[in-house]
mmCIF file with all atom_site columns, C-alpha atoms in Angstrom:
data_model
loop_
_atom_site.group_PDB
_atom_site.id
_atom_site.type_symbol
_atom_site.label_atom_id
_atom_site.label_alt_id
_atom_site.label_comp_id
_atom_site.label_asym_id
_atom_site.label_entity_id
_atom_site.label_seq_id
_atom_site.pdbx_PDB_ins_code
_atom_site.Cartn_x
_atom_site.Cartn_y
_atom_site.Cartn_z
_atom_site.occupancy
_atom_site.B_iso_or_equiv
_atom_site.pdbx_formal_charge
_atom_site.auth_seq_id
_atom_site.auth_comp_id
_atom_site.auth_asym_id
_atom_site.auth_atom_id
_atom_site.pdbx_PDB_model_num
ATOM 1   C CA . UNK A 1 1   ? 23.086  -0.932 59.140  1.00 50.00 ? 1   UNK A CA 1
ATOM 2   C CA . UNK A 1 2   ? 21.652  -1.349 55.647  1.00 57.00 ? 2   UNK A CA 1
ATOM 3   C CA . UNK A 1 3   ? 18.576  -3.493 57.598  1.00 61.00 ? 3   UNK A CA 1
ATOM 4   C CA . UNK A 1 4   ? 17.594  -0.480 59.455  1.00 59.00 ? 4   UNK A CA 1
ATOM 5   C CA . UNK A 1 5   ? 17.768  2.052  56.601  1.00 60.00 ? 5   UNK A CA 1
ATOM 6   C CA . UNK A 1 6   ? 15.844  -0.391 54.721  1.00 63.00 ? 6   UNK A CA 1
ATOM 7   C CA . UNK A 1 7   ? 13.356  -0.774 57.628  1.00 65.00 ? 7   UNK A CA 1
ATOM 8   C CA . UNK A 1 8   ? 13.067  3.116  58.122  1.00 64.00 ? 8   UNK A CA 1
ATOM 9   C CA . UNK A 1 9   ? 12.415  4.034  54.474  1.00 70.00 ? 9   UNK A CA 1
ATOM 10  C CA . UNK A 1 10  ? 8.985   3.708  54.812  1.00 72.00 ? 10  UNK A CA 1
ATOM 11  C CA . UNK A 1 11  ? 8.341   5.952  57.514  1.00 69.00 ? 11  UNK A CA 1
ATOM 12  C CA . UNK A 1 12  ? 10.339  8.964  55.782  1.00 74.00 ? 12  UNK A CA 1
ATOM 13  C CA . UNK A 1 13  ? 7.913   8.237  52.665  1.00 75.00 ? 13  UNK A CA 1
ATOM 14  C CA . UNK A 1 14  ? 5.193   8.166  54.961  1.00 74.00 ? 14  UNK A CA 1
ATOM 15  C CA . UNK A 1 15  ? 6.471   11.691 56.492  1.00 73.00 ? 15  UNK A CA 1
ATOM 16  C CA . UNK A 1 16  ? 7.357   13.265 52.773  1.00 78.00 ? 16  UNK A CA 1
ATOM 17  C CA . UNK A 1 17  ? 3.326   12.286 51.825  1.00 74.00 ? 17  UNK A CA 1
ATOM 18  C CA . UNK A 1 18  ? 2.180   13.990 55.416  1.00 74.00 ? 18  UNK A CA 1
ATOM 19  C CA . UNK A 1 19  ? 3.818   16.804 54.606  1.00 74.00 ? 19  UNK A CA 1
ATOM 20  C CA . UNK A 1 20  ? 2.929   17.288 50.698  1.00 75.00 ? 20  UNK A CA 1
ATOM 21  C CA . UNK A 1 21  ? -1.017  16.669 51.922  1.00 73.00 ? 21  UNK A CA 1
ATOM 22  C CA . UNK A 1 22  ? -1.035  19.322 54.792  1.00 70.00 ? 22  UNK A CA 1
ATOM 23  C CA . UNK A 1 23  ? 0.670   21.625 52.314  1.00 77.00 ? 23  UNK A CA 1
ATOM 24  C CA . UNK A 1 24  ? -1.577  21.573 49.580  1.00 78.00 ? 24  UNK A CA 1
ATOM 25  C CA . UNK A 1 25  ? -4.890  20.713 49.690  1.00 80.00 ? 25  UNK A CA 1
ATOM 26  C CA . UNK A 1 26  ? -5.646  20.692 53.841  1.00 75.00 ? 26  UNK A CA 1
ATOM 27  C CA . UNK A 1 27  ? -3.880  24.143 54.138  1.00 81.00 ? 27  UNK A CA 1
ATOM 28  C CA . UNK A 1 28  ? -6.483  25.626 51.840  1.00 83.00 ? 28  UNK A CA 1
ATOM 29  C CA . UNK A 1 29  ? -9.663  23.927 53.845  1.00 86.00 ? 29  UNK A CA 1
ATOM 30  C CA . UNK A 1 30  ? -7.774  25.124 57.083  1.00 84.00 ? 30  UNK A CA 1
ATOM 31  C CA . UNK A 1 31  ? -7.586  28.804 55.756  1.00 87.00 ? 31  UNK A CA 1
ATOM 32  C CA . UNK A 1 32  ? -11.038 28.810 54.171  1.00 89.00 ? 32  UNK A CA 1
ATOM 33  C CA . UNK A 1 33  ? -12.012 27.304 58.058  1.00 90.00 ? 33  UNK A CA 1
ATOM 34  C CA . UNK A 1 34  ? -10.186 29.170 59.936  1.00 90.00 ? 34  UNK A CA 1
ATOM 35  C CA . UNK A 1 35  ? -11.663 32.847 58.008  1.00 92.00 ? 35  UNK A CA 1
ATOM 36  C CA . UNK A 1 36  ? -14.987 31.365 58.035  1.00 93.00 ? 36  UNK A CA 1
ATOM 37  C CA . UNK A 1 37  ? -15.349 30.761 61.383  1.00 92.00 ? 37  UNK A CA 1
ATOM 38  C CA . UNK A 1 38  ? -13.090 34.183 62.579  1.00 91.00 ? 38  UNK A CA 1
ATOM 39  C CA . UNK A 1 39  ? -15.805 35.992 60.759  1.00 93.00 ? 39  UNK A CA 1
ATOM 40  C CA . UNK A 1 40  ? -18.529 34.211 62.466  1.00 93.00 ? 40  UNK A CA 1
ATOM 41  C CA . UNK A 1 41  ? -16.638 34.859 66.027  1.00 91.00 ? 41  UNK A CA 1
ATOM 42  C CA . UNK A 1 42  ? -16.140 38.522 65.399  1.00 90.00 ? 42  UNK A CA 1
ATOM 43  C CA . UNK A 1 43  ? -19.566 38.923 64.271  1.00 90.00 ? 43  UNK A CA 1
ATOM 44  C CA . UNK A 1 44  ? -21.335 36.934 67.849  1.00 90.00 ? 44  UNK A CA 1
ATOM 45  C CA . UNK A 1 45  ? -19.037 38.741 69.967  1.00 87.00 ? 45  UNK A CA 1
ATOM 46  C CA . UNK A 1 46  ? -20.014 42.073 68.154  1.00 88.00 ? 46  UNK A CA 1
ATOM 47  C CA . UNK A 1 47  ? -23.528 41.299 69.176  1.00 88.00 ? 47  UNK A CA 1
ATOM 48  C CA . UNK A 1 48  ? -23.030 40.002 72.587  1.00 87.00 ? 48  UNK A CA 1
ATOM 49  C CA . UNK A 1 49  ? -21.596 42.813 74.100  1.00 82.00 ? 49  UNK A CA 1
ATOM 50  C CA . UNK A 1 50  ? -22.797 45.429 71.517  1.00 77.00 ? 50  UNK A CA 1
ATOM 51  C CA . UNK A 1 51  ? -19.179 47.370 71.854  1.00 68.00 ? 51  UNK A CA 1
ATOM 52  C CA . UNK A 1 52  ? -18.286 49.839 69.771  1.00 70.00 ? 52  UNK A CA 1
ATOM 53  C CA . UNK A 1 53  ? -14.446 48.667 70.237  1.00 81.00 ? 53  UNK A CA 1
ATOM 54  C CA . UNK A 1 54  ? -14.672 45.820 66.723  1.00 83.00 ? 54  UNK A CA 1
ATOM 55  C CA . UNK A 1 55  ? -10.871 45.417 67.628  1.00 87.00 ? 55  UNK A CA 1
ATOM 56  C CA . UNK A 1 56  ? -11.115 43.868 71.105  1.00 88.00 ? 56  UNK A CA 1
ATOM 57  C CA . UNK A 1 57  ? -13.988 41.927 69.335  1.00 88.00 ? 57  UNK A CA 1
ATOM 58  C CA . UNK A 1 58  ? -11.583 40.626 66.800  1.00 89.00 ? 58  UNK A CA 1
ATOM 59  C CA . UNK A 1 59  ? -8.803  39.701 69.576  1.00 91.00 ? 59  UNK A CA 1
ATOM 60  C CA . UNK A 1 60  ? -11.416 38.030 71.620  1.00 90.00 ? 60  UNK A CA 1
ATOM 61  C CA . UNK A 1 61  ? -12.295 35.544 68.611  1.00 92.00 ? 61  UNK A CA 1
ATOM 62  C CA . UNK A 1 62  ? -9.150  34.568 67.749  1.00 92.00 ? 62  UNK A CA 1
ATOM 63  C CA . UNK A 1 63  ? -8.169  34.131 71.474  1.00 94.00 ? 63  UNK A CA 1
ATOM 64  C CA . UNK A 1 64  ? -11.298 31.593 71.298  1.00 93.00 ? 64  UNK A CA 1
ATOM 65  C CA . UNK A 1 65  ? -9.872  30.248 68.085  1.00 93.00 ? 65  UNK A CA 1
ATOM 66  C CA . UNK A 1 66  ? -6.766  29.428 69.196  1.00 94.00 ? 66  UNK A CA 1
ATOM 67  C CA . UNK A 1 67  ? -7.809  27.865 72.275  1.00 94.00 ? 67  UNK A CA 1
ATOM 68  C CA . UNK A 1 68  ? -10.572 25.437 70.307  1.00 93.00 ? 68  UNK A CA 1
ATOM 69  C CA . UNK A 1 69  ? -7.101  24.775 67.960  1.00 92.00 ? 69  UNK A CA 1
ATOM 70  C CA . UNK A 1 70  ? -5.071  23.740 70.922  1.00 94.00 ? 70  UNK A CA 1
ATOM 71  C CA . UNK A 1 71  ? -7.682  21.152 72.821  1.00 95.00 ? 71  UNK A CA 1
ATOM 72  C CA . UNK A 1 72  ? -8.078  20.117 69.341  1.00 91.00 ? 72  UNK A CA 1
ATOM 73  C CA . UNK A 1 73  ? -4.136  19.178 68.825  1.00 87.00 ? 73  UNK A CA 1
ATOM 74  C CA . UNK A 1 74  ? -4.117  17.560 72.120  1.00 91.00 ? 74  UNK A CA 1
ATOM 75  C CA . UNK A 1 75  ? -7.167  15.325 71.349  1.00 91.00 ? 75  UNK A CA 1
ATOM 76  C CA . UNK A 1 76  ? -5.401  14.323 68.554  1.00 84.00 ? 76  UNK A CA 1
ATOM 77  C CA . UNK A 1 77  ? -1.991  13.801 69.931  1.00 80.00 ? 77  UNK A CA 1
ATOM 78  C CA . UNK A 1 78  ? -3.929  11.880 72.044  1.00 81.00 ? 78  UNK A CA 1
ATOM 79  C CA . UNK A 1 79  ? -5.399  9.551  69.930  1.00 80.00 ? 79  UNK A CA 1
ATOM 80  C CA . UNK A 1 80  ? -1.930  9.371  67.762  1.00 73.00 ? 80  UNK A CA 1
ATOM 81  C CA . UNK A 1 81  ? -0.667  8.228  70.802  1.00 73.00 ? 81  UNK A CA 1
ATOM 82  C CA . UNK A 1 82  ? -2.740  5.906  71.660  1.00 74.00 ? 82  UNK A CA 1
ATOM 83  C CA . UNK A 1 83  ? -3.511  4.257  68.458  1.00 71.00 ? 83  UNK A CA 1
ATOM 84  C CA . UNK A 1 84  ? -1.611  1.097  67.654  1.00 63.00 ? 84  UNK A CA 1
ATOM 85  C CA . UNK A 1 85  ? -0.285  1.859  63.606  1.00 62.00 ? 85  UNK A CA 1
ATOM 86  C CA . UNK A 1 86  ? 0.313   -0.879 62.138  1.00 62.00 ? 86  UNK A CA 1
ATOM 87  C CA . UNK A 1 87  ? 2.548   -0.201 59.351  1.00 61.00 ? 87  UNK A CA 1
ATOM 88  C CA . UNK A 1 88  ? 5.116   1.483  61.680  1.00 55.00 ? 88  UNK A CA 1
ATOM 89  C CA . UNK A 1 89  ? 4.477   -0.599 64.485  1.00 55.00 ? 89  UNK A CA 1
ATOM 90  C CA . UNK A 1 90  ? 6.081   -3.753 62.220  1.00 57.00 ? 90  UNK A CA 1
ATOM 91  C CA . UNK A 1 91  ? 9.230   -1.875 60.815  1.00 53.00 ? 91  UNK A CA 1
ATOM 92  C CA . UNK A 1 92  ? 10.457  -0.621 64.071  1.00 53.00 ? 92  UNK A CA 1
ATOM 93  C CA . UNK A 1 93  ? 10.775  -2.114 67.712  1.00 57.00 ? 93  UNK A CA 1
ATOM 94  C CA . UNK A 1 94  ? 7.696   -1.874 69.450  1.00 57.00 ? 94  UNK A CA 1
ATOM 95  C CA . UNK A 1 95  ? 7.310   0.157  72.412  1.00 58.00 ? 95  UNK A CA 1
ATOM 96  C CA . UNK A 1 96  ? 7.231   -1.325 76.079  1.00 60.00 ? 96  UNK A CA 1
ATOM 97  C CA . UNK A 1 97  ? 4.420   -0.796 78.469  1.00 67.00 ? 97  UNK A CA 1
ATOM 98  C CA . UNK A 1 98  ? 4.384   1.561  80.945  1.00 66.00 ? 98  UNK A CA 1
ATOM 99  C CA . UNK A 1 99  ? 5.380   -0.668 83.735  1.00 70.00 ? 99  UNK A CA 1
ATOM 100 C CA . UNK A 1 100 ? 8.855   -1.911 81.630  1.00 73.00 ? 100 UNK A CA 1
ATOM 101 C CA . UNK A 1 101 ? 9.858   1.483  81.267  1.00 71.00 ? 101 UNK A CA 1
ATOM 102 C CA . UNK A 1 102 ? 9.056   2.448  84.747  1.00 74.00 ? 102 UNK A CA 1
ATOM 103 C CA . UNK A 1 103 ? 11.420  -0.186 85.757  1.00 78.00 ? 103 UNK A CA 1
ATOM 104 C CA . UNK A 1 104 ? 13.893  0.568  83.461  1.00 78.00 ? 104 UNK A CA 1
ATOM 105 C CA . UNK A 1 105 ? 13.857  4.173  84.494  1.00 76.00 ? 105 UNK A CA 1
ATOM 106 C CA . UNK A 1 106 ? 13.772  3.115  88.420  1.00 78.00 ? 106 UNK A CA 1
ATOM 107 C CA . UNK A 1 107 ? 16.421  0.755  87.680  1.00 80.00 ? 107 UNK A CA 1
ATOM 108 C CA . UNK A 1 108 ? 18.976  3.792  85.836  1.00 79.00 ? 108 UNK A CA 1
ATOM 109 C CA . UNK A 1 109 ? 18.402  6.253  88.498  1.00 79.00 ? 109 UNK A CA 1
ATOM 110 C CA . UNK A 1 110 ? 19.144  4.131  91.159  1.00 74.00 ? 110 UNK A CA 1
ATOM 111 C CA . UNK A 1 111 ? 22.269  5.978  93.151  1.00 60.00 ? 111 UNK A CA 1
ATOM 112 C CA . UNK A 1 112 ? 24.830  3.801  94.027  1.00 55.00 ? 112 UNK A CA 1
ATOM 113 C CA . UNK A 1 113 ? 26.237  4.496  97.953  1.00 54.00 ? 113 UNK A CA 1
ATOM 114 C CA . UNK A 1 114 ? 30.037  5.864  97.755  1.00 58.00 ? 114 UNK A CA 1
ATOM 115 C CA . UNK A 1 115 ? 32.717  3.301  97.822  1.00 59.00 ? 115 UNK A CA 1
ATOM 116 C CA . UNK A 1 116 ? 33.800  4.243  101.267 1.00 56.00 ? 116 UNK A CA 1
ATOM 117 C CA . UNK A 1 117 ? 31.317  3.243  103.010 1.00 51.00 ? 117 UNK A CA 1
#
């Protein structure tokens, strides 16, 4: 048991560090981002449809926010997924390919016919 503690350690470090960067310095950038381009939303939707209703202007933008913010997650899920890392990829077991665990999944849900008959 001590082997795999000792192989896991440095993927916690690696989490602690991911989580001290997006809470510092990258949730600033984000904020300043994020009310930069809000501001630059509300103001082109102000002028496209020349309301005089500034709060459906304001929902619309950050409906268009948030939907830039989730194809932008996915991408990178995506590529997280995708990308062969190294470091973590040596300490723990590597990960089958599709067609292993499609077997091995086949293979478990296979139902057995009742004993009697």
């Amino acid at each position: 048991m001590k082997t795999r503690e000792k192989r896991l350690e440095p993927f916690f470090m690696g989490l602690t560090l991911t989580g001290f960067a997006r809470n510092g310095p990258v949730e600033a950038m984000m904020n300043g981002a994020y009310g930069f381009f809000l501001r630059y939303k509300v103001a082109d939707n102000i002028a496209r449809t020349a309301s005089s209703a500034p709060l459906q202007s304001v929902l619309v933008s950050i409906k268009q926010l948030y939907g830039v913010t989730c194809l932008l997650g996915c991408l990178f899920l995506l590529l997280v997924l995708l990308y062969d890392v190294q470091p973590l990829r040596s300490t723990m077991k590597k990960i089958p390919h599709w067609a292993a665990l499609g077997r091995r999944m086949a293979r478990d849900l296979r139902i057995s016919p009742p004993a009697g008959d």
